CSV table of C-alpha atoms in Angstrom, one decimal:
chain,number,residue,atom,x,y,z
A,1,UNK,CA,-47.0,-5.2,17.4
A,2,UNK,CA,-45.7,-3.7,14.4
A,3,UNK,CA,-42.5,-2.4,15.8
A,4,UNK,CA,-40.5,-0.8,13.3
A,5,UNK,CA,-42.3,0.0,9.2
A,6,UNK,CA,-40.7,0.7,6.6
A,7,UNK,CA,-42.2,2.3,3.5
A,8,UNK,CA,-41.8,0.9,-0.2
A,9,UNK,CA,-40.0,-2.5,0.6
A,10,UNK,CA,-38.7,-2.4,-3.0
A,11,UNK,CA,-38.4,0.1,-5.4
A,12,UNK,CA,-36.3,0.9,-8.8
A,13,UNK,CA,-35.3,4.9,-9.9
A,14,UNK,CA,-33.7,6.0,-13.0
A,15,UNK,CA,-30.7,8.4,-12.3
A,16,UNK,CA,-31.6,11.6,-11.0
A,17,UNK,CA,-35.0,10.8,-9.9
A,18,UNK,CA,-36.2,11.6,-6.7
A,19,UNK,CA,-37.9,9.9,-3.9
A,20,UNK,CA,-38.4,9.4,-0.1
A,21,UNK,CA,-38.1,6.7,2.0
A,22,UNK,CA,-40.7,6.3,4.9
A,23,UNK,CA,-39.9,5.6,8.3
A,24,UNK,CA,-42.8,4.4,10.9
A,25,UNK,CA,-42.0,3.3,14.7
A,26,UNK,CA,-45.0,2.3,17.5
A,27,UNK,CA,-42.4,2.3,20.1
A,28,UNK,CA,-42.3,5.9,21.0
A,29,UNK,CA,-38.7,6.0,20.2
A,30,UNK,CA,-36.7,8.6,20.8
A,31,UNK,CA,-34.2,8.1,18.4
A,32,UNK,CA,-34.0,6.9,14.9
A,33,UNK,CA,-31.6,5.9,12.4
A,34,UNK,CA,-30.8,5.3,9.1
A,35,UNK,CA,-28.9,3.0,7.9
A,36,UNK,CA,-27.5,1.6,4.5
A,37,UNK,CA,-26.0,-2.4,3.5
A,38,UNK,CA,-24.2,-2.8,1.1
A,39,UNK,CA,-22.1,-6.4,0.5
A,40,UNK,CA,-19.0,-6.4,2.6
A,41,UNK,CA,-19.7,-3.5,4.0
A,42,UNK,CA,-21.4,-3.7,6.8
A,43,UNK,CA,-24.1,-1.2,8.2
A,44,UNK,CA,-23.1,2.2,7.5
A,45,UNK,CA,-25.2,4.9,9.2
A,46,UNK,CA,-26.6,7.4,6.9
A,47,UNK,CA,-28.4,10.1,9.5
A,48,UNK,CA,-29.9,9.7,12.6
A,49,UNK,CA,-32.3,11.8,15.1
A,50,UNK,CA,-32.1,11.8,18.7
A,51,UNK,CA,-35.9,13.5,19.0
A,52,UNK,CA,-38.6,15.2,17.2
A,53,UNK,CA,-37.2,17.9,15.3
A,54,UNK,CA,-33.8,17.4,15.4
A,55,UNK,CA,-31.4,15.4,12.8
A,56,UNK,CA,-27.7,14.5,12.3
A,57,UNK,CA,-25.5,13.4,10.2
A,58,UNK,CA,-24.1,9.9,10.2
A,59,UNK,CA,-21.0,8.3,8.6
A,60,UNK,CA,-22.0,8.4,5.0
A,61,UNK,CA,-24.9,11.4,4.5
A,62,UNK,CA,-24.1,12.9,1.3
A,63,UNK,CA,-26.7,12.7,-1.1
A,64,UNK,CA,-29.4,12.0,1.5
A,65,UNK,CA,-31.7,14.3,3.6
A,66,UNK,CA,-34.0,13.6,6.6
A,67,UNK,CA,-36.7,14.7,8.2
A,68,UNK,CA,-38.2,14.1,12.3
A,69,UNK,CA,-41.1,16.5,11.6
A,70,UNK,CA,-43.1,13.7,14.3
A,71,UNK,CA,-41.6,11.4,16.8
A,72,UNK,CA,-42.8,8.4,15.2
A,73,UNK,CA,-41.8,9.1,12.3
A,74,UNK,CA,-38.1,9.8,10.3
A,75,UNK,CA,-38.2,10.5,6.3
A,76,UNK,CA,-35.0,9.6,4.5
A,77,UNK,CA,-34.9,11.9,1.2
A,78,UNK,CA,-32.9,11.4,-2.4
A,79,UNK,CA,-33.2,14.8,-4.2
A,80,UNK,CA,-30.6,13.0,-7.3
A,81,UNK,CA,-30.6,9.7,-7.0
A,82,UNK,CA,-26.7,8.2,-8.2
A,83,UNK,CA,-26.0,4.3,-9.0
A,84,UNK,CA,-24.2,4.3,-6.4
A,85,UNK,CA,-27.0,4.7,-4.4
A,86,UNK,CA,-28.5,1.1,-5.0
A,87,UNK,CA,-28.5,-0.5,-1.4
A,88,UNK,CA,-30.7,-1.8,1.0
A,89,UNK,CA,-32.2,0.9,3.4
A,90,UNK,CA,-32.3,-0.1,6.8
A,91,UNK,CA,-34.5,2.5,9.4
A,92,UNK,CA,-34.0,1.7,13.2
A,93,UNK,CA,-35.2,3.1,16.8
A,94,UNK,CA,-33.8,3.1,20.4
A,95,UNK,CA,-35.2,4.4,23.5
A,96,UNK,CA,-33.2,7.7,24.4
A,97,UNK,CA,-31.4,6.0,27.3
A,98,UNK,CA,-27.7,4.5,27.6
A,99,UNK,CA,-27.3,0.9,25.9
A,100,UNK,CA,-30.8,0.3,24.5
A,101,UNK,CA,-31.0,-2.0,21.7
A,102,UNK,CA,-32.2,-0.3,17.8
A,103,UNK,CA,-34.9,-2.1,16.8
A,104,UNK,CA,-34.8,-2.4,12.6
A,105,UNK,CA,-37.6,-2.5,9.9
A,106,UNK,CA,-37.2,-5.1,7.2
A,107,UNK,CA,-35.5,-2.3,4.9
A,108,UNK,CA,-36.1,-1.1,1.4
A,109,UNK,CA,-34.2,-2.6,-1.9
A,110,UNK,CA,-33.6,0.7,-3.9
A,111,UNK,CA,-32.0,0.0,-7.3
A,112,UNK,CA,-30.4,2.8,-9.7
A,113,UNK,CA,-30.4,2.5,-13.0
B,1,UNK,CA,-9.6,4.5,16.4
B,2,UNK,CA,-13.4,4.4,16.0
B,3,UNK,CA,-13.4,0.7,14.5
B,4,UNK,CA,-14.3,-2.8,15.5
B,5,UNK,CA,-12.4,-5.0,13.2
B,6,UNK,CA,-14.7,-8.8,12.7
B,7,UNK,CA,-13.6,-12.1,11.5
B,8,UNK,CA,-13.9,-14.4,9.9
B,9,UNK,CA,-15.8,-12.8,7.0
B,10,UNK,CA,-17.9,-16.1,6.6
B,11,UNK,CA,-17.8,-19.4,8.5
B,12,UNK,CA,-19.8,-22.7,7.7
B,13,UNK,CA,-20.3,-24.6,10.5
B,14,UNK,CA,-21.6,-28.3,10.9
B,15,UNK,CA,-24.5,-29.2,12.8
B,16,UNK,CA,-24.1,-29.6,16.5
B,17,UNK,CA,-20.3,-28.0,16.2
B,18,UNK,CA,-19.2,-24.3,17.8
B,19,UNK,CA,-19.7,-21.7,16.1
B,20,UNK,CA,-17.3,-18.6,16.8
B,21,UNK,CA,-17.0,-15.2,15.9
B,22,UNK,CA,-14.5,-13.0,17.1
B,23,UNK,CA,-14.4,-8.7,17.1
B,24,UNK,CA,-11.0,-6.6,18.2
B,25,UNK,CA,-11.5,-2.8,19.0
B,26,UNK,CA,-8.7,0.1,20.0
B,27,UNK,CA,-10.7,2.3,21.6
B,28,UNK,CA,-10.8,2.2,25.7
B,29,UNK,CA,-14.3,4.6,25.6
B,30,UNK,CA,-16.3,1.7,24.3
B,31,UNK,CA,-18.4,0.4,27.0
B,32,UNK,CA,-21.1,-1.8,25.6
B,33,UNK,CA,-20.6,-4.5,23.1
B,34,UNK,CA,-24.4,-5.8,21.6
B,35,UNK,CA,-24.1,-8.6,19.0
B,36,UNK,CA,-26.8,-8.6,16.3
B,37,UNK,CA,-28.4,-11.3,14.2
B,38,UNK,CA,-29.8,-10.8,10.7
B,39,UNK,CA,-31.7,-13.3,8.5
B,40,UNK,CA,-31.9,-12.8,5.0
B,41,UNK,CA,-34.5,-10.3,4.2
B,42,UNK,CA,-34.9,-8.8,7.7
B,43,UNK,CA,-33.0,-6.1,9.4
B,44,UNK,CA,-30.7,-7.2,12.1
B,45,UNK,CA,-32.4,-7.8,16.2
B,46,UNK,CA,-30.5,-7.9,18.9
B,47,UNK,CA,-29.2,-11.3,19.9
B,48,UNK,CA,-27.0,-10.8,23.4
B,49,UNK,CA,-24.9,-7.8,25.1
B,50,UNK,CA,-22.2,-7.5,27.5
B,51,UNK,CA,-20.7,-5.0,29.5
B,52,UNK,CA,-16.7,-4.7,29.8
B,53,UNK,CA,-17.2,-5.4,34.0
B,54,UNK,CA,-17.9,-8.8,33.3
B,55,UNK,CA,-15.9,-11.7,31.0
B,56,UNK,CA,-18.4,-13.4,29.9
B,57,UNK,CA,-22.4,-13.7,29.6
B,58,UNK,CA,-24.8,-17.0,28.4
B,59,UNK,CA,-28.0,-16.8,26.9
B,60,UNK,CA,-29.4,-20.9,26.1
B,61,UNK,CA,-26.4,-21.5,23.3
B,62,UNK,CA,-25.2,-18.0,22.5
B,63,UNK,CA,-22.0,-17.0,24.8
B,64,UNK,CA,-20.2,-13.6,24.4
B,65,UNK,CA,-16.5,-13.9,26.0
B,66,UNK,CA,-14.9,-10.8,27.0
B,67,UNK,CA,-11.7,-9.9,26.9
B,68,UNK,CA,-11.0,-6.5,28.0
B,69,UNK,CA,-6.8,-6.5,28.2
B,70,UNK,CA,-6.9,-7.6,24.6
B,71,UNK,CA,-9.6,-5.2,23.6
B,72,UNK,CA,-11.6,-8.8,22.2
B,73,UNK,CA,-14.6,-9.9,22.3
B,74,UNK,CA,-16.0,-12.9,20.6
B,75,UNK,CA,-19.5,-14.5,20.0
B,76,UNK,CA,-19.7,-18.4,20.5
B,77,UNK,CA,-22.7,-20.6,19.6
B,78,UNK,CA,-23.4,-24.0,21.2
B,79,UNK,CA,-24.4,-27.0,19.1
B,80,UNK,CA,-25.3,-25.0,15.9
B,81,UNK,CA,-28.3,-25.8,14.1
B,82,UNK,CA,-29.3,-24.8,10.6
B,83,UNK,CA,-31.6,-22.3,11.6
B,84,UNK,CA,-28.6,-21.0,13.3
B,85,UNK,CA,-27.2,-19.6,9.8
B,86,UNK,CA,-27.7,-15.6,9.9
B,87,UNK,CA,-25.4,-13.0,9.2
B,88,UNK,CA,-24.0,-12.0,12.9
B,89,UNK,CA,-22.5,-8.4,13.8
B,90,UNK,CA,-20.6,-7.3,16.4
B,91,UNK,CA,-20.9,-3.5,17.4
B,92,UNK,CA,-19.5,-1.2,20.2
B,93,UNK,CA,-21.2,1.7,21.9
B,94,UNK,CA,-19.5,5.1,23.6
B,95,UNK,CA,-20.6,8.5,24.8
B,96,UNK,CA,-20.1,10.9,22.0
B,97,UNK,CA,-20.9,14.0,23.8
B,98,UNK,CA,-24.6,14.0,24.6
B,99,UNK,CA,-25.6,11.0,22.8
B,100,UNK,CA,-24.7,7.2,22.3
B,101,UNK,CA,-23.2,5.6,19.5
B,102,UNK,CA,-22.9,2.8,18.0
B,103,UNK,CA,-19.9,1.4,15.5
B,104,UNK,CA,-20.6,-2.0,14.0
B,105,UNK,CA,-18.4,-4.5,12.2
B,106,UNK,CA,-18.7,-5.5,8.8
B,107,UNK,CA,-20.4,-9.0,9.8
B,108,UNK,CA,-20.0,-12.4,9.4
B,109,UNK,CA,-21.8,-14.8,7.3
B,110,UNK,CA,-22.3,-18.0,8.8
B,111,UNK,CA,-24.1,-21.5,7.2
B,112,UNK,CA,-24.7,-24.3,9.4
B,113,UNK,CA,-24.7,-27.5,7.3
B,114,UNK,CA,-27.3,-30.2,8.6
C-alpha cells in the first residue's frame, strides 16, 4: 500500500522561483493537510481540505496556495519562493470522521537560496 | 488557549529505563489526545490515543496517563530500546465548528543509549 506520496522528496529554488508540491493519497481521504517542520518548531499546519474542492487556511499560509481539484490528490503552490521558506514539507490524510489518525508522506526538503 | 505545551525538549534515555514525556493543555474543548512517533526521514504515524473518559491506556510498552484535573497528559515508555529513539509529539483535537482539529506540541527528541 502506498498510503500517503509525496512529490519531489528534495528539491533546491533560488529566491522567487516558483514551484508546486504534489500531494498523492490511496486511502480515499477525505481530508488533507499540509504541514511544515521546522527545528524547534514543531508541525505547523500550512492549509488543509476537508474534501474535493474545498481548501482552508491553516496556522501559517502566507506565501503558499493549494489546490483539491481531485479527492486524492492536494497541490501545495509557492508563486515567490522566500528563504524563509526552506523547511521540510509534510502532506497528511484522515478519514472525514471524529478522531481519525493523519496518515503522513515522507515529506519534501525544499531549500531557498 | 489553543496550545499544548511539551517537555522535555530532548531526553536520552538508557536501555531498558522509562522513558517519559509529558504535555499540559488549558483548553477544556480538547477531547482527544493522539501521540505521534517520527523517525528521522519519515513523517510522523500515529503511536497511541486516549480519550479524557479514561486515565490511562497501554499498548505492549507505550502507556499514555491522563490526567484530566491537571489538564496533563504524559507518554511513558517501558524498558526503552534503541530503536525506541524517535522524535515523539503530543497533540490535542476539538470541534472547531464543522470540522476537527488538531494542535500538536513542539516534540521531543529522545535517544535511547544501548
Amino acid at each position: 500500500n502506498a498510503g500517503v506520496t509525496q512529490t519531489p522528496k528534495f528539491r533546491v529554488l533560488k529566491t522567487g522561483q516558483s514551484m508546486t508540491l504534489l500531494c498523492a493519497q490511496d486511502m480515499n481521504h477525505e481530508y488533507m493537510y499540509w504541514y511544515r517542520q521546522d527545528p524547534g518548531m514543531g508541525l505547523r499546519l500550512i492549509h488543509y481540505s476537508v474534501g474535493e474542492g474545498t481548501t482552508a487556511k491553516g496556522e501559517v499560509p502566507d506565501g503558499y496556495n493549494v489546490s483539491r481539484l481531485k479527492k486524492q490528490n492536494f497541490l501545495l503552490g509557492l508563486e515567490s519562493a522566500a528563504p524563509s521558506q526552506t523547511s521540510v514539507y509534510f502532506c497528511a490524510s484522515s478519514r472525514g470522521v471524529s478522531n481519525q489518525p493523519q496518515h503522513f508522506g515522507d515529506g519534501t526538503r525544499l531549500s531557498i537560496l | 488557549q489553543q496550545q499544548v505545551k511539551q517537555s522535555p525538549q530532548s531526553l536520552i534515555v538508557q536501555k531498558g529505563g522509562i522513558s517519559i514525556i509529558n504535555c499540559a493543555y488549558e483548553n477544556t474543548a480538547f477531547d482527544y489526545f493522539p501521540w505521534y512517533q517520527q523517525f528521522p526521514g519519515k513523517g510522523p504515524a500515529l503511536l497511541i490515543a486516549i480519550r479524557p473518559d479514561v486515565s490511562e491506556k497501554k499498548e505492549g510498552r507505550f502507556t499514555i496517563s491522563f490526567n484530566k484535573s491537571a489538564k496533563q497528559f504524559s507518554l511513558h515508555i517501558m524498558d526503552s530500546q534503541p530503536g525506541d529513539s524517535a522524535t515523539y509529539f503530543c497533540a490535542a483535537g476539538y470541534n472547531a465548528g464543522n470540522n476537527r482539529k488538531l494542535i500538536w506540541g513542539l516534540g521531543t527528541s529522545l535517544a535511547v543509549n544501548p
